Amino acid sequence: MDVVGKDGLDSTHVLAFRRKLTHWYREHARELPWRGVHDPYKTWVSEVMLQQTRVAAVLEHYDRFLKLFPTIIALALAPEDEVLAAWSGLGYYRRARMLHKAAQFVVKELAGKIPGQSDELRKLPGVGEYTCAAIASIAFGESIAVVDGNVERVLLRVTGRAEEATAAGKAFIRVQAGLLVPHKRVAHHSNAAGDHNQGMMELGATVCLPRGPLCLGCPVYDLCATKGEHVTAPKGKQRSQTVAYLLETRKDGARTEVLLERRGDESSLMPGMLELPMLPLDAVEEREPILRVRHSITNTNYYVEIYTAPGMGDKKLRAAIPAARETLSWAGVGRLKELPLTGLARKVLMRMDLMGVAGPESPEMMRDEVRKALRE
DNA sequence: GAGACGTGGAC
DNA sequence: TGTCCAAGTCT
């Protein structure tokens, strides 16, 4: 078999590629909780969570999210803050808001029935070109190709085409992916298109790695034009910044509370979510933080310092956080995990062992807890 | 079409 | 206290 040329896959390549990939996927697919599931709602949740997010991070949220919101109706009926609380730590919180909105739309306007076709799915908020194809193929067996970062990398390497961020470059990849996806269901209990798409992504995620691809384990090595790394475009520069936050606790009888601050609704970054009160750097000069953590946001590495509440007579730190600021509120540590905390706040509170307290026993109790917390 | 939008793990 | 980046979408 000849390797694939610059013009892309021919019909011989297509048949061989499909066969090899499908066989490999059957043998090597990771066991993940959203695989082998026949509920379009669950497929949808998993696909949204997986957008630009590592499998390991999704594994920490997927089961709990579905326990809290087992059906699209449960999700549609939940208050937004509960949805955000369940999403806390996953990042890109707009995804959670859009998923919530879309669930409400499906329940209200479509009688709770998730559309079974990619072009209808595409109209839902938060469902773009990739996600509509993923849900349609995986949950409904539609013959439509997904193109995500994995698929693009695999196809660039297989064809030897140089990476270009142009409409023509994107179109080439889309065409190649479309040639490869199987045309229709072969049998009742199989899903050729869905399995093929997942196989393409699995190959990119576990074998055709961005750096140091494991070519010796690749099922389509024979066809591959490059058999190795393709040239990747240089990325933007990273920046670093130091920031400081206050960790202040108080006792209210047997209950421990921590001071939190709510971000403004107009904030572009994580609006309405809860974090620790920020301290100006000049207020903490020459002090020693009780904790240092790194927290990266897109292109910035934040070197975060956490300071405890000031002692008696310490005017400077105290003055840095006006007690009257109306965005401030005290939260009992027992219900922290039910609040829409930013990932950083969550990380710090976990690190300081303030979130290890046992939570509510059941989803119902948890919802009651959240409602109570949000009323205050 | 470029920029905004989170996070944590790997090296 | 450096850099990259993961199953994208929206504006």
CSV table of C-alpha atoms (C1' of nucleotides) in Angstrom, one decimal, chain A residues 54 126 128 131 148 150 210-211 294 301 303, chain C:
chain,number,residue,atom,x,y,z
A,54,ARG,CA,-8.6,16.8,29.4
A,126,GLY,CA,-23.0,25.8,23.0
A,128,GLY,CA,-20.9,24.1,17.3
A,131,THR,CA,-20.3,18.9,19.0
A,148,ASP,CA,-11.6,18.2,16.5
A,150,ASN,CA,-7.1,15.2,17.3
A,210,PRO,CA,1.2,16.4,19.5
A,211,ARG,CA,4.8,15.7,20.6
A,294,ARG,CA,0.3,28.3,40.6
A,301,ASN,CA,0.6,31.9,34.8
A,303,TYR,CA,1.6,32.9,41.0
C,1,DT,C1',7.6,32.7,38.9
C,2,DG,C1',8.8,28.5,31.9
C,3,DT,C1',5.9,26.6,28.1
C,4,DC,C1',2.5,23.9,26.0
C,5,DC,C1',-1.9,22.4,25.4
C,6,DA,C1',-7.0,19.2,25.7
C,7,DA,C1',-13.0,15.7,22.3
C,8,DG,C1',-14.4,24.2,20.8
C,9,DT,C1',-17.8,28.0,20.7
C,10,DC,C1',-19.0,32.6,20.5
C,11,DT,C1',-18.5,37.3,19.1
